[in-house]
Amino acid sequence: MPVLAIVGGQWGDEGKGKVVDQLAEKADVVVRFSGGDNAGHTVINHLGEFKLHLVPAGIFSSRVLCVIGNGVVINPAVLMSEIAGLNKSGVDTSKLAISDRAHLVMPYHILLDELEEKSRAGKALGTTKRGIGPAFADKASRLGIRTCDLLDKAALKERLAMVLEGKNTLFTKVYGVPPVSLDEIYAKYCEYADFLFPFIKDTAALLDHALEKKQLVILEGAQGALLDPDFGTYPYGTSSSPLTAGACLGAGIAPNRIDRVLGIFKVYCTRVGNGPMPTELLDETGQKIREIAHEYGTTTGRPRRIGWFDAVAARFSCRINGLTGVALTRLDVFDTVPTLKICTGYELNGKRIDYFPASVAELEKCKPIYEELPGWGKPITDVRRFKDLPGEAQKYVRRIEELMGCPVNMACCGPSREQVIQLKPVI
Ligand code: IMP
């Protein structure tokens, strides 16, 4: 049985939750490997509609071991309320395991995220203000608090006191805000520790065990390639790697154990937060797509920016992720859009380029070069076979496939688990 990584190909919100939920029916283990509760994975299935932030989207298949990997930063309050919400809806969370190496989002990370964004003034990144950047910064600075630290409360207090000394100097002397309280944070995290204790495990060892038994493991990404700190639109991106490489580190699995990588792409682009987006539509078409598709952030409720499918960025994403297949989502959103455009290249300083520039200043200057394709003008939400799609929809999918240089394995034509057209088996 293979190990399959599922990664976002664009700027996040591609519909990874739906695809993981669908494929998890066959899986033994699903591991979330990066990000934190900045992510919002929407799943609609026979149990209802769910918005997951930390819990892997495999949670709805009761036999699946669901792992929150070491690469995820965990806000325990958010996780606890997510678990409680799932339980209330009758979803069993007893097969959830949390890596003992995962870092925690602390209240001072959330405060810092807010203060840093304010201090960036006109150059704000547009973060989700969930403390994700500061939590990953502390991980790199070796100031993080990890889930395993919750297991020894005396040591936790000592470490927290050391970390807070620095943080409170920053709050009071640099930002001019009141210090945070050691006692309050300690008391809260002791409560969280008691709740989370049974879930905290050496999850890399659990995974190894699953691999030995030849079980099917799905590595579930968060965000998307173009938000990657190395290959995304830096600094307008997130703080952990949503790429396949990030899956290895964030799940604790060696690169040579990953067999297949499925990249998830919407048939158009969306982006929340600031930063360049060459194909952005600031006109009525963009507004129309936003309303049809209800493109508002799952985590923050912010309206998402809309753009045509960017094949330059998509090709880059395929390469950098080593994609073996693609799932296209939201094809049905185009049911009433008369003419579709795909960006096949950029014009930069009067010349055509076909690469995704490293510099955001350059990317901001890139003008998309479009190819136009006719829409299909009829509903496709009930279609389940590729050959039953209108010819124009088939052509649109095939053209994207050709431009990306990667096979399209599936196309989604509605939000629920069943609304999927399989072109080629994923696993
Ligand atoms: P942060 O991850 O909260 O620091 O936000 C950094 C950037 O990544 C902002 O532009 C966010 O809007 C974006 N971002 C973070 N998580 C997601 C996500 O799950 N979907 C889409 N955009 C995201």
Short mmCIF file of C-alpha atoms and ligand atoms in Angstrom, two decimals:
data_model
loop_
_atom_site.label_atom_id
_atom_site.label_comp_id
_atom_site.label_asym_id
_atom_site.label_seq_id
_atom_site.Cartn_x
_atom_site.Cartn_y
_atom_site.Cartn_z
CA MET A 1 0.00 0.00 0.00
CA PRO A 2 1.42 3.36 -0.91
CA VAL A 3 2.10 6.52 1.03
CA LEU A 4 0.22 9.35 -0.59
CA ALA A 5 0.92 13.01 0.12
CA ILE A 6 -1.88 15.46 -0.61
CA VAL A 7 -0.68 19.03 -1.00
CA GLY A 8 -2.17 22.39 -1.92
CA GLY A 9 -0.96 23.57 -5.32
CA GLN A 10 -1.92 27.24 -5.11
CA TRP A 11 -2.40 29.71 -2.22
CA GLY A 12 -4.36 27.33 0.01
CA ASP A 13 -8.12 26.70 0.21
CA GLU A 14 -7.98 24.40 -2.84
CA GLY A 15 -10.35 21.86 -1.27
CA LYS A 16 -7.82 19.51 0.30
CA GLY A 17 -10.29 18.64 3.08
CA LYS A 18 -12.84 17.28 0.64
CA VAL A 19 -10.27 15.20 -1.25
CA VAL A 20 -8.72 13.79 1.93
CA ASP A 21 -12.17 12.97 3.32
CA GLN A 22 -12.98 11.10 0.12
CA LEU A 23 -9.70 9.17 -0.10
CA ALA A 24 -9.55 8.49 3.65
CA GLU A 25 -12.26 5.88 3.23
CA LYS A 26 -9.52 3.59 1.89
CA ALA A 27 -6.75 4.77 4.25
CA ASP A 28 -5.39 3.39 7.51
CA VAL A 29 -3.61 6.53 8.69
CA VAL A 30 -4.05 10.24 7.89
CA VAL A 31 -1.41 12.69 9.11
CA ARG A 32 -1.69 16.49 9.13
CA PHE A 33 1.89 17.65 8.66
CA SER A 34 2.13 21.44 8.63
CA GLY A 35 0.54 24.76 9.55
CA GLY A 36 -1.73 25.26 12.49
CA ASP A 37 -5.23 26.54 13.04
CA ASN A 38 -4.65 29.11 10.29
CA ALA A 39 -5.94 26.30 8.07
CA GLY A 40 -9.62 25.68 7.57
CA HIS A 41 -10.54 22.43 5.88
CA THR A 42 -14.21 22.16 4.95
CA VAL A 43 -15.67 18.68 4.75
CA ILE A 44 -19.25 17.85 3.78
CA ASN A 45 -20.23 14.21 4.14
CA HIS A 46 -23.02 11.96 5.45
CA LEU A 47 -22.36 13.24 9.00
CA GLY A 48 -22.82 16.92 8.16
CA GLU A 49 -20.70 19.95 7.32
CA PHE A 50 -17.46 20.44 9.27
CA LYS A 51 -14.77 23.09 9.35
CA LEU A 52 -11.57 21.52 10.58
CA HIS A 53 -8.57 23.57 11.64
CA LEU A 54 -6.25 21.04 13.26
CA VAL A 55 -7.85 17.61 13.23
CA PRO A 56 -7.01 15.62 10.05
CA ALA A 57 -9.86 15.25 7.59
CA GLY A 58 -9.60 11.46 7.93
CA ILE A 59 -11.43 11.67 11.27
CA PHE A 60 -14.78 10.71 9.73
CA SER A 61 -13.64 7.20 8.89
CA SER A 62 -13.71 5.51 12.26
CA ARG A 63 -11.01 2.94 11.49
CA VAL A 64 -8.46 5.60 10.46
CA LEU A 65 -5.67 6.58 12.83
CA CYS A 66 -5.56 10.38 12.62
CA VAL A 67 -2.27 12.02 13.50
CA ILE A 68 -1.43 15.65 14.15
CA GLY A 69 2.23 15.56 13.17
CA ASN A 70 5.27 17.21 14.68
CA GLY A 71 5.22 19.84 11.91
CA VAL A 72 1.92 21.32 13.09
CA VAL A 73 1.78 24.11 15.68
CA ILE A 74 -1.12 23.41 18.00
CA ASN A 75 -3.31 25.88 19.82
CA PRO A 76 -4.67 23.54 22.52
CA ALA A 77 -7.80 25.65 23.12
CA VAL A 78 -8.74 25.43 19.44
CA LEU A 79 -7.99 21.72 19.30
CA MET A 80 -10.06 20.99 22.40
CA SER A 81 -13.06 22.88 21.09
CA GLU A 82 -12.69 21.15 17.71
CA ILE A 83 -12.65 17.74 19.39
CA ALA A 84 -15.68 18.69 21.51
CA GLY A 85 -17.55 19.92 18.40
CA LEU A 86 -16.81 16.69 16.53
CA ASN A 87 -17.91 14.56 19.48
CA LYS A 88 -21.13 16.56 19.74
CA SER A 89 -21.84 15.68 16.10
CA GLY A 90 -21.26 12.02 16.85
CA VAL A 91 -17.74 11.81 15.36
CA ASP A 92 -15.44 9.46 17.24
CA THR A 93 -12.08 11.09 18.03
CA SER A 94 -10.60 8.26 20.06
CA LYS A 95 -8.25 7.38 17.18
CA LEU A 96 -6.57 10.79 17.25
CA ALA A 97 -2.88 10.96 18.13
CA ILE A 98 -0.83 14.12 18.62
CA SER A 99 2.92 14.14 18.09
CA ASP A 100 4.93 14.57 21.24
CA ARG A 101 7.26 16.79 19.19
CA ALA A 102 4.64 19.28 17.97
CA HIS A 103 5.04 22.87 19.11
CA LEU A 104 2.30 24.75 20.90
CA VAL A 105 0.77 28.08 20.00
CA MET A 106 0.88 30.16 23.16
CA PRO A 107 -1.24 33.23 24.00
CA TYR A 108 1.80 35.47 23.56
CA HIS A 109 2.22 34.20 19.98
CA ILE A 110 -1.28 35.39 19.14
CA LEU A 111 -0.61 38.76 20.77
CA LEU A 112 2.70 39.07 18.90
CA ASP A 113 1.07 38.19 15.57
CA GLU A 114 -1.37 41.05 16.12
CA LEU A 115 1.34 43.52 17.20
CA GLU A 116 3.71 42.57 14.37
CA GLU A 117 0.95 42.97 11.79
CA LYS A 118 0.09 46.41 13.22
CA SER A 119 3.72 47.47 13.12
CA ARG A 120 3.98 46.50 9.44
CA ALA A 121 1.37 49.21 8.76
CA GLY A 122 0.85 49.47 4.95
CA LYS A 123 3.02 46.37 4.43
CA ALA A 124 0.96 44.01 6.61
CA LEU A 125 1.08 40.38 5.44
CA GLY A 126 -2.59 39.80 6.13
CA THR A 127 -1.96 36.86 8.45
CA THR A 128 -4.79 34.91 10.04
CA LYS A 129 -3.67 36.34 13.42
CA ARG A 130 -3.60 32.84 14.92
CA GLY A 131 -0.04 33.24 16.21
CA ILE A 132 1.35 30.89 13.57
CA GLY A 133 4.36 32.97 12.46
CA PRO A 134 5.54 33.73 16.01
CA ALA A 135 5.09 30.07 17.04
CA PHE A 136 7.26 28.85 14.14
CA ALA A 137 9.74 31.66 14.84
CA ASP A 138 10.07 30.40 18.42
CA LYS A 139 10.54 26.85 17.11
CA ALA A 140 13.48 28.06 14.97
CA SER A 141 14.80 30.24 17.82
CA ARG A 142 14.67 27.25 20.16
CA LEU A 143 12.20 29.02 22.43
CA GLY A 144 9.21 26.84 21.65
CA ILE A 145 7.08 24.85 24.06
CA ARG A 146 6.21 21.40 22.80
CA THR A 147 3.46 18.92 23.56
CA CYS A 148 6.00 16.69 25.35
CA ASP A 149 6.67 19.64 27.69
CA LEU A 150 3.06 19.36 28.88
CA LEU A 151 3.86 15.96 30.35
CA ASP A 152 6.16 17.39 33.04
CA LYS A 153 4.42 20.31 34.72
CA ALA A 154 7.32 21.44 36.92
CA ALA A 155 9.67 21.59 33.94
CA LEU A 156 6.95 23.34 31.93
CA LYS A 157 6.73 26.14 34.50
CA GLU A 158 10.48 26.61 34.52
CA ARG A 159 10.69 26.78 30.73
CA LEU A 160 7.68 29.08 30.46
CA ALA A 161 9.23 31.44 33.02
CA MET A 162 12.45 31.60 30.99
CA VAL A 163 10.60 32.25 27.71
CA LEU A 164 8.28 34.84 29.24
CA GLU A 165 11.16 36.93 30.51
CA GLY A 166 12.14 37.68 26.94
CA LYS A 167 8.58 38.02 25.67
CA ASN A 168 7.56 40.42 28.42
CA THR A 169 10.60 42.60 27.80
CA LEU A 170 9.48 42.77 24.17
CA PHE A 171 5.87 43.54 25.09
CA THR A 172 6.62 46.24 27.66
CA LYS A 173 9.77 47.86 26.21
CA VAL A 174 9.23 47.58 22.46
CA TYR A 175 5.47 47.39 21.95
CA GLY A 176 4.44 49.31 25.10
CA VAL A 177 1.74 46.81 26.08
CA PRO A 178 1.24 45.12 29.47
CA PRO A 179 3.18 41.92 30.20
CA VAL A 180 1.50 38.52 30.05
CA SER A 181 1.07 36.54 33.25
CA LEU A 182 3.14 33.42 33.89
CA ASP A 183 0.66 32.10 36.45
CA GLU A 184 -2.36 32.50 34.19
CA ILE A 185 -0.71 30.88 31.18
CA TYR A 186 0.75 28.10 33.30
CA ALA A 187 -2.63 27.33 34.91
CA LYS A 188 -4.37 27.23 31.51
CA TYR A 189 -1.71 24.99 29.92
CA CYS A 190 -1.88 22.62 32.90
CA GLU A 191 -5.61 22.24 32.17
CA TYR A 192 -4.85 21.62 28.49
CA ALA A 193 -2.17 19.11 29.48
CA ASP A 194 -4.69 17.05 31.45
CA PHE A 195 -7.06 16.95 28.48
CA LEU A 196 -4.44 16.28 25.81
CA PHE A 197 -2.37 13.78 27.80
CA PRO A 198 -3.98 10.60 26.36
CA PHE A 199 -3.50 11.79 22.77
CA ILE A 200 0.20 12.70 22.98
CA LYS A 201 2.35 9.96 21.40
CA ASP A 202 5.52 9.26 19.46
CA THR A 203 3.63 9.52 16.20
CA ALA A 204 6.68 9.04 13.96
CA ALA A 205 7.05 5.59 15.56
CA LEU A 206 3.33 4.90 14.99
CA LEU A 207 3.79 5.79 11.34
CA ASP A 208 6.79 3.55 11.01
CA HIS A 209 4.74 0.73 12.45
CA ALA A 210 1.95 1.42 9.93
CA LEU A 211 4.45 1.38 7.08
CA GLU A 212 5.87 -1.92 8.23
CA LYS A 213 2.37 -3.33 8.09
CA LYS A 214 2.05 -1.92 4.54
CA GLN A 215 -0.89 0.24 5.52
CA LEU A 216 -2.15 3.09 3.37
CA VAL A 217 -0.93 6.39 4.79
CA ILE A 218 -2.18 9.78 3.63
CA LEU A 219 -0.13 12.86 4.46
CA GLU A 220 -2.52 15.81 4.57
CA GLY A 221 -1.11 19.22 3.76
CA ALA A 222 -2.35 22.62 4.81
CA GLN A 223 -2.09 25.92 2.92
CA GLY A 224 -0.52 25.77 -0.55
CA ALA A 225 2.81 25.78 -2.41
CA LEU A 226 2.68 29.48 -3.22
CA LEU A 227 2.63 30.29 0.51
CA ASP A 228 5.76 28.23 1.17
CA PRO A 229 8.47 30.17 3.06
CA ASP A 230 11.12 29.10 0.49
CA PHE A 231 9.26 28.86 -2.80
CA GLY A 232 6.17 30.98 -2.25
CA THR A 233 5.67 34.71 -2.61
CA TYR A 234 7.96 35.52 0.30
CA PRO A 235 7.44 37.36 2.62
CA TYR A 236 3.74 37.13 1.75
CA GLY A 237 3.32 33.55 2.80
CA THR A 238 3.07 31.33 5.81
CA SER A 239 5.75 30.00 8.16
CA SER A 240 5.83 26.25 7.59
CA SER A 241 6.30 24.31 4.40
CA PRO A 242 3.11 23.11 2.67
CA LEU A 243 5.25 21.22 0.11
CA THR A 244 5.91 17.49 -0.22
CA ALA A 245 9.31 18.12 1.38
CA GLY A 246 7.42 19.62 4.34
CA ALA A 247 5.35 16.45 4.52
CA CYS A 248 8.46 14.37 5.22
CA LEU A 249 9.64 16.61 8.01
CA GLY A 250 6.25 17.44 9.43
CA ALA A 251 5.02 13.87 9.60
CA GLY A 252 8.38 12.29 10.43
CA ILE A 253 8.59 10.11 7.35
CA ALA A 254 11.62 9.64 5.10
CA PRO A 255 11.38 11.09 1.54
CA ASN A 256 11.95 7.72 -0.10
CA ARG A 257 8.81 6.32 1.55
CA ILE A 258 6.44 8.66 -0.27
CA ASP A 259 5.07 6.93 -3.36
CA ARG A 260 2.59 9.40 -4.77
CA VAL A 261 1.87 13.08 -4.48
CA LEU A 262 -1.51 14.48 -5.37
CA GLY A 263 -1.65 18.24 -5.85
CA ILE A 264 -4.98 19.96 -5.29
CA PHE A 265 -5.83 22.92 -7.52
CA LYS A 266 -9.00 24.91 -7.96
CA VAL A 267 -9.90 25.52 -11.59
CA TYR A 268 -9.36 29.20 -10.82
CA CYS A 269 -7.11 30.83 -8.19
CA THR A 270 -7.93 32.30 -4.81
CA ARG A 271 -5.79 34.01 -2.26
CA VAL A 272 -6.50 35.46 1.19
CA GLY A 273 -4.13 37.95 2.70
CA ASN A 274 -1.76 40.24 0.88
CA GLY A 275 0.91 39.66 -1.74
CA PRO A 276 1.12 39.35 -5.53
CA MET A 277 -1.43 37.38 -7.54
CA PRO A 278 -0.82 37.91 -11.26
CA THR A 279 -4.23 36.70 -12.49
CA GLU A 280 -6.32 38.53 -9.89
CA LEU A 281 -9.73 39.61 -11.14
CA LEU A 282 -10.81 42.92 -9.69
CA ASP A 283 -13.86 43.17 -11.93
CA GLU A 284 -17.41 41.83 -12.01
CA THR A 285 -16.27 38.38 -13.14
CA GLY A 286 -14.16 38.06 -9.98
CA GLN A 287 -17.08 39.22 -7.88
CA LYS A 288 -19.41 36.76 -9.65
CA ILE A 289 -17.05 33.81 -9.07
CA ARG A 290 -16.62 34.82 -5.39
CA GLU A 291 -20.38 34.80 -4.86
CA ILE A 292 -21.11 31.60 -6.82
CA ALA A 293 -18.33 29.75 -5.00
CA HIS A 294 -18.84 31.53 -1.70
CA GLU A 295 -15.14 32.34 -1.52
CA TYR A 296 -14.82 33.62 2.02
CA GLY A 297 -12.08 32.42 4.38
CA THR A 298 -13.00 29.43 6.56
CA THR A 299 -10.80 30.66 9.39
CA THR A 300 -11.18 34.43 9.18
CA GLY A 301 -14.30 34.98 7.05
CA ARG A 302 -12.31 37.38 4.82
CA PRO A 303 -13.41 37.61 1.17
CA ARG A 304 -10.91 35.65 -0.90
CA ARG A 305 -9.24 37.32 -3.84
CA ILE A 306 -10.19 35.61 -7.11
CA GLY A 307 -8.16 35.06 -10.28
CA TRP A 308 -8.07 32.95 -13.43
CA PHE A 309 -6.16 29.67 -13.39
CA ASP A 310 -2.45 30.48 -13.43
CA ALA A 311 -0.68 27.70 -15.35
CA VAL A 312 2.75 29.29 -14.85
CA ALA A 313 2.38 29.09 -11.07
CA ALA A 314 0.74 25.65 -11.36
CA ARG A 315 3.63 24.23 -13.42
CA PHE A 316 6.07 25.57 -10.83
CA SER A 317 4.02 24.00 -8.07
CA CYS A 318 3.96 20.62 -9.90
CA ARG A 319 7.74 20.68 -10.23
CA ILE A 320 8.59 21.81 -6.73
CA ASN A 321 6.20 19.26 -5.19
CA GLY A 322 7.08 16.37 -7.50
CA LEU A 323 3.39 15.84 -8.21
CA THR A 324 2.39 12.51 -9.67
CA GLY A 325 -1.22 13.57 -10.12
CA VAL A 326 -3.63 16.45 -9.78
CA ALA A 327 -7.13 16.86 -8.38
CA LEU A 328 -9.04 19.78 -9.84
CA THR A 329 -11.72 21.18 -7.58
CA ARG A 330 -14.74 23.42 -8.10
CA LEU A 331 -15.20 22.79 -11.81
CA ASP A 332 -18.94 23.40 -11.33
CA VAL A 333 -18.29 27.01 -10.30
CA PHE A 334 -17.77 27.74 -14.01
CA ASP A 335 -21.19 26.37 -15.01
CA THR A 336 -22.51 29.87 -15.76
CA VAL A 337 -19.29 31.65 -16.73
CA PRO A 338 -19.44 32.23 -20.52
CA THR A 339 -15.73 32.58 -21.32
CA LEU A 340 -12.83 31.13 -19.33
CA LYS A 341 -9.23 32.27 -19.31
CA ILE A 342 -6.04 30.42 -18.45
CA CYS A 343 -2.78 32.24 -17.88
CA THR A 344 -0.12 30.54 -20.00
CA GLY A 345 2.77 32.97 -19.48
CA TYR A 346 3.67 36.34 -18.01
CA GLU A 347 4.84 39.50 -19.66
CA LEU A 348 7.65 41.05 -17.63
CA ASN A 349 9.32 44.27 -18.80
CA GLY A 350 8.01 43.75 -22.33
CA LYS A 351 9.23 40.13 -22.59
CA ARG A 352 7.35 36.85 -22.27
CA ILE A 353 8.52 34.65 -19.42
CA ASP A 354 7.24 31.23 -18.41
CA TYR A 355 8.77 30.91 -14.94
CA PHE A 356 7.48 31.99 -11.52
CA PRO A 357 9.81 34.78 -10.31
CA ALA A 358 11.38 34.66 -6.86
CA SER A 359 10.96 38.36 -6.18
CA VAL A 360 7.54 39.70 -5.27
CA ALA A 361 8.53 43.04 -6.82
CA GLU A 362 8.98 41.24 -10.17
CA LEU A 363 5.87 39.15 -9.73
CA GLU A 364 3.86 42.30 -9.08
CA LYS A 365 5.01 43.62 -12.46
CA CYS A 366 4.07 40.42 -14.32
CA LYS A 367 1.10 40.79 -16.64
CA PRO A 368 -0.72 37.54 -17.37
CA ILE A 369 -0.88 36.30 -20.96
CA TYR A 370 -4.20 34.55 -21.42
CA GLU A 371 -5.68 31.88 -23.60
CA GLU A 372 -9.48 31.92 -23.85
CA LEU A 373 -11.72 28.89 -23.80
CA PRO A 374 -15.52 28.73 -24.07
CA GLY A 375 -17.58 27.89 -21.00
CA TRP A 376 -20.16 25.08 -21.05
CA GLY A 377 -23.21 26.96 -19.80
CA LYS A 378 -24.95 24.03 -18.10
CA PRO A 379 -24.88 22.41 -14.65
CA ILE A 380 -22.39 19.58 -14.15
CA THR A 381 -23.00 18.87 -10.47
CA ASP A 382 -24.63 15.50 -11.22
CA VAL A 383 -21.97 14.30 -13.65
CA ARG A 384 -19.84 11.38 -12.41
CA ARG A 385 -18.02 10.25 -15.57
CA PHE A 386 -15.55 12.36 -17.51
CA LYS A 387 -17.09 11.41 -20.84
CA ASP A 388 -20.45 12.77 -19.62
CA LEU A 389 -19.04 16.24 -19.06
CA PRO A 390 -19.88 18.82 -21.74
CA GLY A 391 -17.16 18.93 -24.41
CA GLU A 392 -16.05 22.42 -23.32
CA ALA A 393 -15.51 21.24 -19.72
CA GLN A 394 -13.51 18.24 -20.95
CA LYS A 395 -11.37 20.56 -23.09
CA TYR A 396 -10.80 22.92 -20.17
CA VAL A 397 -9.59 20.07 -17.94
CA ARG A 398 -7.40 18.59 -20.68
CA ARG A 399 -5.84 21.97 -21.46
CA ILE A 400 -4.93 22.51 -17.79
CA GLU A 401 -3.45 19.02 -17.72
CA GLU A 402 -1.38 19.75 -20.81
CA LEU A 403 -0.12 23.08 -19.50
CA MET A 404 0.82 21.63 -16.11
CA GLY A 405 2.47 18.54 -17.58
CA CYS A 406 0.87 16.35 -14.93
CA PRO A 407 -2.09 13.95 -15.19
CA VAL A 408 -5.43 15.03 -13.76
CA ASN A 409 -6.64 12.14 -11.61
CA MET A 410 -9.90 13.60 -10.48
CA ALA A 411 -12.17 16.60 -10.94
CA CYS A 412 -14.68 17.76 -8.33
CA CYS A 413 -18.03 19.10 -9.41
CA GLY A 414 -19.64 19.95 -6.07
CA PRO A 415 -18.89 20.17 -2.37
CA SER A 416 -19.96 16.75 -1.15
CA ARG A 417 -17.90 13.56 -1.01
CA GLU A 418 -19.79 11.99 -3.92
CA GLN A 419 -19.41 14.88 -6.35
CA VAL A 420 -16.20 13.63 -7.93
CA ILE A 421 -15.26 12.52 -11.43
CA GLN A 422 -12.42 9.97 -11.44
CA LEU A 423 -10.19 10.17 -14.49
CA LYS A 424 -7.38 7.94 -13.24
CA PRO A 425 -6.99 6.06 -9.97
CA VAL A 426 -5.10 8.06 -7.34
CA ILE A 427 -4.06 5.06 -5.28
P1 IMP B 1 -0.38 33.01 8.72
O1 IMP B 1 -0.13 31.63 8.25
O2 IMP B 1 -1.57 33.18 9.61
O3 IMP B 1 0.86 33.65 9.29
O4 IMP B 1 -0.73 33.91 7.42
C1 IMP B 1 0.23 34.14 6.40
C2 IMP B 1 -0.44 34.16 5.04
O5 IMP B 1 -0.89 32.85 4.72
C3 IMP B 1 -1.67 35.06 4.95
O6 IMP B 1 -1.74 35.59 3.64
C4 IMP B 1 -2.81 34.10 5.18
O7 IMP B 1 -4.01 34.56 4.62
C5 IMP B 1 -2.29 32.88 4.44
N1 IMP B 1 -2.85 31.63 4.95
C6 IMP B 1 -2.53 30.97 6.07
N2 IMP B 1 -3.26 29.85 6.21
C7 IMP B 1 -4.04 29.78 5.13
C8 IMP B 1 -4.99 28.82 4.66
O8 IMP B 1 -5.25 27.79 5.28
N3 IMP B 1 -5.59 29.10 3.49
C9 IMP B 1 -5.29 30.21 2.76
N4 IMP B 1 -4.42 31.12 3.14
C10 IMP B 1 -3.78 30.91 4.32
#
